[in-house]
Amino acid sequence: MARLFINTNEKKSTINRNIYGHFAEHLGRCIYNGIYVGEDSPIPNEKGMRKDVVEALRNIKIPVLRWPGGCFADEYHWKDGIGPKENRKKMVNTHWGGVVEDNSFGTHEFMELCRQLDCEPYINGNVGSGTVQEMSEWVEYLTFDGVSPMAQLRKDNGQEKAWRVKYWGVGNENWGCGGNMRPEYYADLYRRFATYVRNYGENKIYKIACGACDWNYDWTEKLMSIAGHQMDALTLHYYTFPGDDWHKKLSATEFTDEIYYKTLHKALKMDELIANHTHIMNRFDPAHRVGLIVDEWGTWFLVEPGTNPGFLFQQNTMRDAMVAGMTLNIFNKHSDRVVMANLAQTVNVLQAVVLTEGGQMVLTPTYHVFDLFKHHHDARLVHTFAETETIGTEKFTVPHLNASASVNGEGTLTVTMVNPSADKELSVEILFTDMGAKTAKGRILTGGTHDFNGFDSPEKVKITGFDEINLVPGMVSLTLPPCCVMELRIS
Ligand code: AHR
């Protein structure tokens, strides 16, 4: 039995819809085949973008998409990906699988994809192997409407009007694949590159500096101290992998209860990481002017047997759904500092929301969690307190109830709850301050911990309605089945 106390009178930060953002890299089958198949493909497409995938992503109201990497970003030279496709350079994608990158998906295609998805573009520029001029010209090419060499080049390539691009990343993982830099060195480079990332006309760029990975608090400290005044946001990357060591990946679909709880236990570290990085940021920026962007997060397992190890293609079970639900609740609760997050990665890579095989597509359990959480977009976080026991194994425990709640403009209270137990249901009493509520509607995703949607069983795991809800003034009671994520809407 657990109790969830919700004080709807205590409205906190607005949950930025961009917390529900995604990330698509030139990696494996994420862009090519997963999103982009080209106009001549027999797979139904609009201007080369798969219609099925675009429709699925629109349904979860994807608010922002980060591109082109990842590690690929610091090897990407944008001018290779513009102009007539037959003239675009064919090259090797050195970081991911050593396959041919034919540059058929470039700047124009990415902007077209964002138009079809109705989402904000977030472009990550190249610091590791690029130049200040190259980054500066990319911004000019995209956003300048006047007379200039880059604006003319864009027009020559068929795009008369400048696009609007707000989110701009100045390098990615520059402590690692983005150049193996020391924080002091990168902070200085950031200042230099960011100086020439210009605002043209009405287009105001939100400048994002490369932040730390995991527990590297020194990076955050130095970046805030040296370059904090010149950035709008700093990033954080954290992946959940159940092995003891980064190099020892474990299966995405075969795991014991011990490994199941270890995965969830490690996923919950996100809370501690955000709190500690925020604590450092607060010292330099008590007014919370600089946002924290978790622009890479998710599970990282072994690739599916027989697939290219450089493609990072993994299945996605109800364990991933638990990780997604718990992490999104954590982001909501930190929405006073976390202004964006981007799940790695949208299609066919790591904790994907969509998997494809030829013309087939399946929606993963993680996809359905994003669907269950979509009413939190831009709503006001309200105070919650969960009185709950812990569950798990001797070594790895997690709270039996994980939740967050928000109120939207119409006054509807949305509560998202996760029961991560592999085998125990949980009776929950939700006590809230709005005594006038008349209806409570639920939607739920539940299944066995190992359940997943395969191409031969695409709907094994899906959202269903949930109406075993008892509503009395100021209280809802219900029972959460084991291994479930639920959305409850009370109005
Ligand atoms: O998402 C896969 C990779 O993980 C990204 O390219 C990189 O930034 C991170 O290490």
Coordinates of C-alpha atoms and ligand atoms in Angstrom, one line a residue:
M1 CA 0.0 0.0 0.0
A2 CA 1.3 3.5 -0.9
R3 CA 0.0 7.0 -0.4
L4 CA 0.6 9.8 -2.8
F5 CA -0.1 13.3 -1.5
I6 CA -0.6 16.0 -4.1
N7 CA -0.9 19.6 -3.2
T8 CA -2.5 21.2 -6.3
N9 CA -2.3 24.6 -4.6
E10 CA 1.4 24.4 -4.6
K11 CA 2.2 25.1 -8.2
K12 CA 5.8 24.9 -9.1
S13 CA 7.8 25.2 -12.4
T14 CA 6.3 24.8 -15.8
I15 CA 7.2 21.5 -17.3
N16 CA 8.9 22.5 -20.6
R17 CA 7.5 20.3 -23.3
N18 CA 11.1 20.0 -24.6
I19 CA 11.7 17.6 -21.7
Y20 CA 10.0 15.1 -24.0
G21 CA 12.5 15.7 -26.8
H22 CA 14.4 13.2 -29.0
F23 CA 17.7 12.7 -30.6
A24 CA 18.5 11.3 -34.1
E25 CA 22.1 10.7 -35.1
H26 CA 23.7 9.5 -38.3
L27 CA 24.2 6.2 -36.6
G28 CA 23.2 2.7 -37.8
R29 CA 19.6 2.8 -39.1
C30 CA 18.4 5.8 -37.2
I31 CA 18.4 8.4 -40.0
Y32 CA 18.9 6.1 -43.1
N33 CA 16.1 3.5 -43.4
G34 CA 14.6 4.4 -40.0
I35 CA 13.5 8.0 -40.8
Y36 CA 14.7 8.7 -44.3
V37 CA 14.3 6.3 -47.2
G38 CA 14.6 8.6 -50.1
E39 CA 11.9 9.7 -52.5
D40 CA 12.4 6.7 -54.8
S41 CA 11.8 4.1 -52.0
P42 CA 8.8 1.8 -52.3
I43 CA 8.2 2.5 -48.6
P44 CA 5.5 5.3 -48.4
N45 CA 7.3 8.6 -47.9
E46 CA 6.9 12.3 -48.2
K47 CA 10.0 13.9 -49.6
G48 CA 12.0 10.8 -48.5
M49 CA 10.7 10.7 -44.9
R50 CA 8.8 7.6 -43.9
K51 CA 5.2 8.4 -43.5
D52 CA 4.6 5.7 -40.8
V53 CA 7.4 7.0 -38.6
V54 CA 6.5 10.6 -39.0
E55 CA 2.9 9.9 -38.1
A56 CA 3.9 7.9 -35.0
L57 CA 6.2 10.7 -33.8
R58 CA 3.6 13.3 -34.4
N59 CA 1.2 11.3 -32.3
I60 CA 3.4 11.6 -29.2
K61 CA 3.9 15.3 -30.0
I62 CA 7.6 15.2 -30.3
P63 CA 8.6 18.8 -29.4
V64 CA 12.2 19.0 -30.4
L65 CA 14.7 16.9 -32.3
R66 CA 18.5 17.0 -31.9
W67 CA 20.7 16.2 -34.9
P68 CA 23.2 15.2 -36.5
G69 CA 24.9 13.7 -33.4
G70 CA 26.3 12.7 -31.0
C71 CA 29.9 11.8 -31.8
F72 CA 28.9 12.2 -35.5
A73 CA 28.4 15.9 -34.9
D74 CA 32.0 16.6 -34.3
E75 CA 33.0 14.9 -37.5
Y76 CA 30.2 16.4 -39.6
H77 CA 30.9 19.1 -42.2
W78 CA 27.6 20.5 -43.1
K79 CA 28.6 21.7 -46.6
D80 CA 29.0 18.0 -47.6
G81 CA 25.2 17.6 -47.1
I82 CA 23.8 20.4 -49.3
G83 CA 23.2 20.9 -53.0
P84 CA 22.3 18.3 -55.7
K85 CA 22.4 14.8 -54.1
E86 CA 24.5 13.3 -57.0
N87 CA 27.3 15.8 -56.2
R88 CA 27.3 15.1 -52.4
K89 CA 30.4 13.5 -51.0
K90 CA 30.4 9.8 -50.2
M91 CA 32.5 9.2 -47.1
V92 CA 33.0 6.8 -44.3
N93 CA 31.1 7.1 -41.0
T94 CA 34.2 6.4 -39.0
H95 CA 32.6 6.5 -35.6
W96 CA 29.6 4.3 -36.3
G97 CA 30.2 1.0 -38.1
G98 CA 32.6 2.3 -40.8
V99 CA 29.7 2.4 -43.3
V100 CA 29.3 4.7 -46.3
E101 CA 27.7 8.1 -45.5
D102 CA 26.4 9.4 -48.7
N103 CA 25.2 12.7 -47.2
S104 CA 21.8 12.3 -48.9
F105 CA 20.2 13.5 -45.6
G106 CA 21.6 16.9 -44.9
T107 CA 20.5 20.4 -43.7
H108 CA 17.5 20.8 -46.0
E109 CA 16.3 17.3 -45.3
F110 CA 16.6 17.8 -41.5
M111 CA 14.6 21.0 -41.7
E112 CA 12.0 19.3 -43.9
L113 CA 11.8 16.5 -41.3
C114 CA 11.2 19.0 -38.5
R115 CA 8.5 20.7 -40.6
Q116 CA 6.7 17.4 -41.1
L117 CA 7.0 16.6 -37.4
D118 CA 6.0 20.1 -36.4
C119 CA 8.9 20.2 -33.9
E120 CA 11.8 22.5 -33.1
P121 CA 15.1 21.7 -34.7
Y122 CA 18.1 21.5 -32.3
I123 CA 21.3 21.4 -34.4
N124 CA 24.6 20.3 -32.8
G125 CA 27.6 22.1 -34.4
N126 CA 31.1 20.7 -34.9
V127 CA 33.8 22.0 -32.5
G128 CA 36.0 18.8 -32.4
S129 CA 37.1 18.8 -36.1
G130 CA 35.4 21.9 -37.4
T131 CA 36.2 25.6 -37.6
V132 CA 34.7 28.7 -36.1
Q133 CA 34.0 29.9 -39.7
E134 CA 32.2 26.7 -40.6
M135 CA 29.9 26.9 -37.6
S136 CA 29.3 30.6 -38.1
E137 CA 28.4 30.0 -41.8
W138 CA 26.0 27.2 -41.0
V139 CA 24.0 29.6 -38.8
E140 CA 24.1 32.2 -41.5
Y141 CA 23.0 29.7 -44.2
L142 CA 20.1 28.6 -42.1
T143 CA 18.8 31.8 -40.6
F144 CA 20.0 34.9 -42.5
D145 CA 17.4 36.5 -44.8
G146 CA 19.5 39.3 -46.3
V147 CA 22.2 39.5 -48.9
S148 CA 25.2 37.3 -48.0
P149 CA 27.2 34.5 -49.6
M150 CA 25.6 31.8 -47.3
A151 CA 22.0 33.2 -47.8
Q152 CA 22.6 33.1 -51.6
L153 CA 24.0 29.6 -51.4
R154 CA 20.8 28.5 -49.6
K155 CA 18.7 30.2 -52.2
D156 CA 20.7 28.5 -55.0
N157 CA 19.9 25.2 -53.3
G158 CA 16.2 25.9 -53.4
Q159 CA 15.3 27.4 -50.1
E160 CA 14.4 31.1 -50.6
K161 CA 13.3 31.9 -47.1
A162 CA 15.6 31.6 -44.1
W163 CA 14.5 29.0 -41.5
R164 CA 14.0 29.6 -37.9
V165 CA 16.4 27.7 -35.7
K166 CA 16.5 28.3 -32.0
Y167 CA 18.5 25.5 -30.3
W168 CA 22.2 25.4 -31.2
G169 CA 24.8 23.0 -29.6
V170 CA 28.4 24.1 -29.6
G171 CA 30.1 20.7 -29.7
N172 CA 29.2 17.3 -28.2
E173 CA 31.0 15.3 -25.6
N174 CA 34.2 17.4 -26.1
W175 CA 35.7 15.6 -23.1
G176 CA 35.6 12.4 -25.2
C177 CA 34.7 11.7 -28.9
G178 CA 34.4 15.5 -29.5
G179 CA 38.1 16.1 -29.2
N180 CA 39.2 14.7 -25.8
M181 CA 39.6 18.2 -24.3
R182 CA 40.2 19.4 -20.8
P183 CA 37.3 21.5 -19.4
E184 CA 39.4 24.7 -19.3
Y185 CA 40.3 24.3 -23.0
Y186 CA 36.8 23.5 -24.1
A187 CA 35.4 26.4 -22.1
D188 CA 37.7 28.8 -23.9
L189 CA 36.8 27.2 -27.3
Y190 CA 33.1 27.4 -26.4
R191 CA 33.5 31.2 -25.7
R192 CA 35.2 31.6 -29.1
F193 CA 32.8 29.5 -31.2
A194 CA 29.7 30.9 -29.4
T195 CA 30.8 34.5 -30.2
Y196 CA 30.3 33.9 -33.9
V197 CA 27.0 32.0 -33.6
R198 CA 25.0 35.1 -34.6
N199 CA 21.4 36.2 -34.2
Y200 CA 20.1 37.2 -37.6
G201 CA 16.9 39.4 -37.6
E202 CA 14.2 37.9 -35.5
N203 CA 16.0 34.6 -35.1
K204 CA 17.4 34.4 -31.5
I205 CA 19.8 31.4 -30.9
Y206 CA 19.7 29.6 -27.6
K207 CA 23.3 28.6 -27.1
I208 CA 24.0 25.2 -25.6
A209 CA 27.4 24.3 -24.2
C210 CA 28.7 20.8 -24.0
G211 CA 28.3 19.6 -20.4
A212 CA 29.4 16.7 -18.3
C213 CA 28.8 13.0 -18.5
D214 CA 27.6 11.2 -15.3
W215 CA 29.5 12.2 -12.2
N216 CA 32.0 14.6 -13.8
Y217 CA 31.2 17.5 -11.5
D218 CA 34.6 19.2 -12.2
W219 CA 33.5 19.7 -15.8
T220 CA 30.3 21.5 -14.7
E221 CA 32.2 23.6 -12.2
K222 CA 34.7 24.8 -14.7
L223 CA 32.3 25.4 -17.5
M224 CA 30.0 27.4 -15.3
S225 CA 32.9 29.4 -14.0
I226 CA 34.7 30.1 -17.2
A227 CA 31.8 30.3 -19.7
G228 CA 28.6 30.3 -17.8
H229 CA 27.9 34.0 -18.6
Q230 CA 28.0 33.2 -22.4
M231 CA 25.7 30.2 -22.5
D232 CA 21.9 29.7 -22.3
A233 CA 22.2 26.0 -21.3
L234 CA 24.7 23.3 -20.3
T235 CA 24.2 19.7 -21.1
L236 CA 24.4 16.4 -19.2
H237 CA 24.6 12.9 -20.6
Y238 CA 23.7 9.8 -18.6
Y239 CA 23.1 6.3 -19.9
T240 CA 21.7 3.4 -17.9
F241 CA 23.5 0.1 -18.4
P242 CA 23.2 -2.7 -16.0
G243 CA 26.8 -4.1 -16.3
D244 CA 29.5 -3.1 -13.7
D245 CA 31.6 -1.7 -16.5
W246 CA 30.8 0.4 -19.5
H247 CA 32.5 -2.2 -21.8
K248 CA 30.5 -5.1 -20.5
K249 CA 27.1 -4.6 -22.0
L250 CA 24.3 -7.0 -21.2
S251 CA 21.3 -8.3 -23.2
A252 CA 18.3 -6.1 -23.9
T253 CA 15.8 -8.9 -23.6
E254 CA 17.4 -11.6 -21.4
F255 CA 17.9 -10.7 -17.8
T256 CA 17.4 -12.0 -14.3
D257 CA 15.4 -10.2 -11.6
E258 CA 18.6 -9.1 -10.1
I259 CA 19.7 -7.4 -13.3
Y260 CA 16.2 -6.0 -13.8
Y261 CA 16.3 -4.2 -10.4
K262 CA 19.9 -3.2 -10.9
T263 CA 18.9 -1.5 -14.2
L264 CA 16.1 0.5 -12.5
H265 CA 18.3 1.3 -9.5
K266 CA 20.9 2.7 -11.8
A267 CA 18.3 4.6 -13.9
L268 CA 17.2 6.4 -10.6
K269 CA 20.7 7.8 -10.3
M270 CA 19.5 10.5 -12.8
D271 CA 17.8 12.2 -9.8
E272 CA 21.0 12.4 -7.8
L273 CA 23.0 13.6 -10.9
I274 CA 20.6 16.4 -11.8
A275 CA 20.4 17.5 -8.1
N276 CA 24.2 17.6 -7.8
H277 CA 24.9 19.3 -11.2
T278 CA 22.1 21.8 -10.4
H279 CA 23.7 22.4 -7.0
I280 CA 27.0 23.5 -8.7
M281 CA 25.1 25.6 -11.3
N282 CA 23.2 27.3 -8.5
R283 CA 26.4 28.7 -7.1
F284 CA 27.2 30.5 -10.3
D285 CA 23.6 31.1 -11.5
P286 CA 21.2 31.3 -8.5
A287 CA 18.5 32.8 -10.7
H288 CA 18.4 29.7 -12.9
R289 CA 19.1 31.6 -16.1
V290 CA 21.2 28.8 -17.5
G291 CA 19.1 25.7 -18.3
L292 CA 20.3 22.1 -17.8
I293 CA 19.7 19.9 -20.9
V294 CA 19.9 16.2 -20.6
D295 CA 20.4 15.7 -24.3
E296 CA 21.4 12.1 -24.2
W297 CA 19.7 9.6 -21.9
G298 CA 18.3 6.1 -22.0
T299 CA 19.3 2.4 -21.7
W300 CA 22.4 1.0 -23.4
F301 CA 22.4 -2.8 -23.9
L302 CA 24.1 -5.3 -26.2
V303 CA 23.1 -5.1 -29.8
E304 CA 20.6 -7.7 -31.1
P305 CA 22.4 -10.9 -32.1
G306 CA 23.7 -10.8 -35.7
T307 CA 23.5 -7.0 -36.1
N308 CA 26.4 -4.6 -36.7
P309 CA 27.9 -3.8 -33.3
G310 CA 28.5 -0.3 -34.6
F311 CA 24.7 0.2 -35.2
L312 CA 23.6 0.0 -31.5
F313 CA 20.3 -1.7 -32.5
Q314 CA 18.6 -3.1 -29.3
Q315 CA 15.2 -4.4 -28.5
N316 CA 13.0 -2.6 -26.0
T317 CA 11.1 -4.4 -23.2
M318 CA 8.8 -3.4 -20.3
R319 CA 12.1 -2.9 -18.4
D320 CA 12.8 0.1 -20.7
A321 CA 9.3 1.4 -20.1
M322 CA 10.0 1.4 -16.4
V323 CA 13.3 3.3 -17.0
A324 CA 11.4 5.8 -19.2
G325 CA 8.5 6.4 -16.8
M326 CA 10.8 6.8 -13.8
T327 CA 13.2 9.1 -15.7
L328 CA 10.4 11.3 -17.1
N329 CA 9.0 11.7 -13.6
I330 CA 12.4 12.8 -12.4
F331 CA 12.7 15.3 -15.2
N332 CA 9.3 16.7 -14.4
K333 CA 10.3 17.2 -10.8
H334 CA 13.5 19.0 -11.8
S335 CA 11.8 21.2 -14.4
D336 CA 12.9 24.4 -12.6
R337 CA 16.4 23.6 -14.0
V338 CA 15.9 20.9 -16.6
V339 CA 14.5 22.7 -19.7
M340 CA 15.1 19.9 -22.3
A341 CA 15.9 16.3 -22.5
N342 CA 16.5 14.1 -25.6
L343 CA 16.1 10.4 -25.5
A344 CA 18.8 8.4 -27.3
Q345 CA 17.7 7.6 -30.0
T346 CA 14.5 8.1 -31.9
V347 CA 14.5 5.1 -34.3
N348 CA 16.5 1.8 -34.3
V349 CA 19.2 3.0 -32.0
L350 CA 19.6 2.4 -28.2
Q351 CA 16.3 3.1 -26.3
A352 CA 14.3 3.8 -29.5
V353 CA 10.7 4.7 -29.5
V354 CA 10.3 3.2 -33.0
L355 CA 11.9 0.1 -34.6
T356 CA 11.8 -0.6 -38.3
E357 CA 12.6 -3.6 -40.5
G358 CA 12.2 -2.8 -44.2
G359 CA 8.6 -1.5 -44.6
Q360 CA 7.5 -2.7 -41.2
M361 CA 7.4 -0.5 -38.1
V362 CA 6.8 -1.3 -34.4
L363 CA 6.2 1.1 -31.5
T364 CA 8.2 0.1 -28.4
P365 CA 7.0 0.1 -24.8
T366 CA 9.1 3.3 -24.4
Y367 CA 7.0 4.9 -27.2
H368 CA 3.9 4.2 -25.2
V369 CA 5.4 5.8 -22.1
F370 CA 5.9 9.0 -24.0
D371 CA 2.3 8.8 -25.1
L372 CA 1.2 8.4 -21.5
F373 CA 3.2 11.4 -20.4
K374 CA 2.2 13.8 -23.2
H375 CA -0.3 15.8 -21.1
H376 CA 2.5 17.0 -18.9
H377 CA 3.8 19.1 -21.8
D378 CA 3.9 22.8 -20.7
A379 CA 1.7 22.1 -17.6
R380 CA 2.6 23.3 -14.1
L381 CA 4.3 20.8 -11.9
V382 CA 2.5 20.4 -8.5
H383 CA 4.0 19.2 -5.3
T384 CA 3.8 15.5 -4.7
F385 CA 5.0 13.3 -1.8
A386 CA 5.0 9.5 -2.0
E387 CA 4.7 7.4 1.1
T388 CA 6.0 4.1 -0.1
E389 CA 8.1 1.0 0.7
T390 CA 11.1 -0.1 -1.3
I391 CA 11.2 -3.2 -3.3
G392 CA 13.9 -5.2 -5.2
T393 CA 16.7 -7.5 -4.2
E394 CA 19.1 -7.4 -1.4
K395 CA 21.5 -5.3 -3.3
F396 CA 19.3 -3.2 -5.6
T397 CA 16.2 -1.5 -4.4
V398 CA 13.8 1.0 -5.8
P399 CA 10.7 2.8 -4.3
H400 CA 7.5 0.8 -5.0
L401 CA 5.8 3.9 -6.3
N402 CA 7.4 6.5 -8.5
A403 CA 5.2 9.5 -9.6
S404 CA 4.9 13.1 -10.6
A405 CA 1.9 15.4 -11.2
S406 CA 1.0 18.5 -13.1
V407 CA -2.0 20.8 -13.7
N408 CA -2.8 22.2 -17.1
G409 CA -4.5 25.4 -18.1
E410 CA -8.0 23.9 -17.9
G411 CA -7.3 22.8 -14.3
T412 CA -7.0 19.1 -15.2
L413 CA -4.6 17.2 -12.9
T414 CA -2.4 14.7 -14.6
V415 CA -0.7 12.1 -12.5
T416 CA 1.9 9.6 -13.9
M417 CA 2.8 6.6 -11.8
V418 CA 5.2 3.7 -12.2
N419 CA 4.9 0.4 -10.3
P420 CA 8.3 -1.1 -11.1
S421 CA 7.7 -4.3 -9.2
A422 CA 8.3 -7.4 -11.3
D423 CA 5.5 -9.3 -9.5
K424 CA 3.7 -7.3 -6.9
E425 CA 0.6 -5.1 -7.4
L426 CA 0.3 -2.0 -5.4
S427 CA -2.8 -0.4 -3.9
V428 CA -2.5 3.4 -4.0
E429 CA -4.4 6.1 -2.3
I430 CA -4.0 9.5 -4.0
L431 CA -4.9 12.4 -1.7
F432 CA -5.2 15.7 -3.4
T433 CA -6.4 19.2 -2.5
D434 CA -8.9 19.7 -5.3
M435 CA -12.2 18.6 -3.6
G436 CA -14.4 19.4 -6.6
A437 CA -13.0 16.8 -9.0
K438 CA -15.7 14.8 -10.6
T439 CA -13.9 12.5 -13.0
A440 CA -10.8 10.4 -13.0
K441 CA -9.7 8.6 -16.2
G442 CA -6.8 6.2 -16.5
R443 CA -4.6 4.8 -19.3
I444 CA -2.1 2.1 -18.5
L445 CA 0.8 0.2 -20.0
T446 CA 1.5 -3.1 -18.3
G447 CA 3.0 -6.5 -19.0
G448 CA 5.7 -8.9 -18.0
T449 CA 9.1 -7.4 -17.4
H450 CA 10.5 -9.2 -20.5
D451 CA 7.6 -8.3 -22.9
F452 CA 8.4 -6.5 -26.0
N453 CA 6.9 -5.6 -29.4
G454 CA 8.5 -7.7 -32.1
F455 CA 7.8 -7.5 -35.9
D456 CA 5.7 -10.7 -35.5
S457 CA 3.9 -9.5 -32.4
P458 CA 3.8 -5.7 -32.8
E459 CA 1.0 -5.1 -30.3
K460 CA 2.0 -7.4 -27.4
V461 CA 2.5 -4.3 -25.3
K462 CA 0.1 -1.5 -25.8
I463 CA -1.9 1.2 -23.9
T464 CA -5.3 0.3 -22.6
G465 CA -8.0 2.2 -20.8
F466 CA -8.1 1.7 -17.0
D467 CA -11.4 2.4 -15.2
E468 CA -11.1 0.5 -11.9
I469 CA -10.8 3.8 -10.1
N470 CA -12.6 4.8 -7.0
L471 CA -13.1 8.6 -6.7
V472 CA -14.4 10.3 -3.6
P473 CA -13.9 14.0 -2.7
G474 CA -10.2 14.6 -2.4
M475 CA -9.1 11.0 -2.9
V476 CA -8.7 8.4 -5.6
S477 CA -7.9 4.8 -4.8
L478 CA -6.8 2.2 -7.3
T479 CA -4.5 -0.8 -7.6
L480 CA -1.5 -0.7 -9.9
P481 CA -0.7 -4.1 -11.5
P482 CA 3.0 -5.2 -11.4
C483 CA 5.4 -3.6 -13.9
C484 CA 3.1 -0.8 -15.1
V485 CA 3.1 2.8 -16.1
M486 CA -0.2 4.7 -15.6
E487 CA -1.6 8.1 -16.6
L488 CA -4.4 9.3 -14.5
R489 CA -6.4 12.5 -15.4
I490 CA -8.5 14.0 -12.7
S491 CA -10.8 17.0 -13.4
Ligands
AHR1 O1 24.1 8.0 -28.5 C1 25.2 7.3 -28.9 C2 26.5 8.1 -28.5 O2 26.6 8.2 -27.1 C3 26.6 9.5 -29.0 O3 27.0 9.6 -30.3 C4 27.6 10.1 -28.0 O4 27.4 11.4 -27.9 C5 27.4 9.2 -26.8 O5 28.6 8.8 -26.3

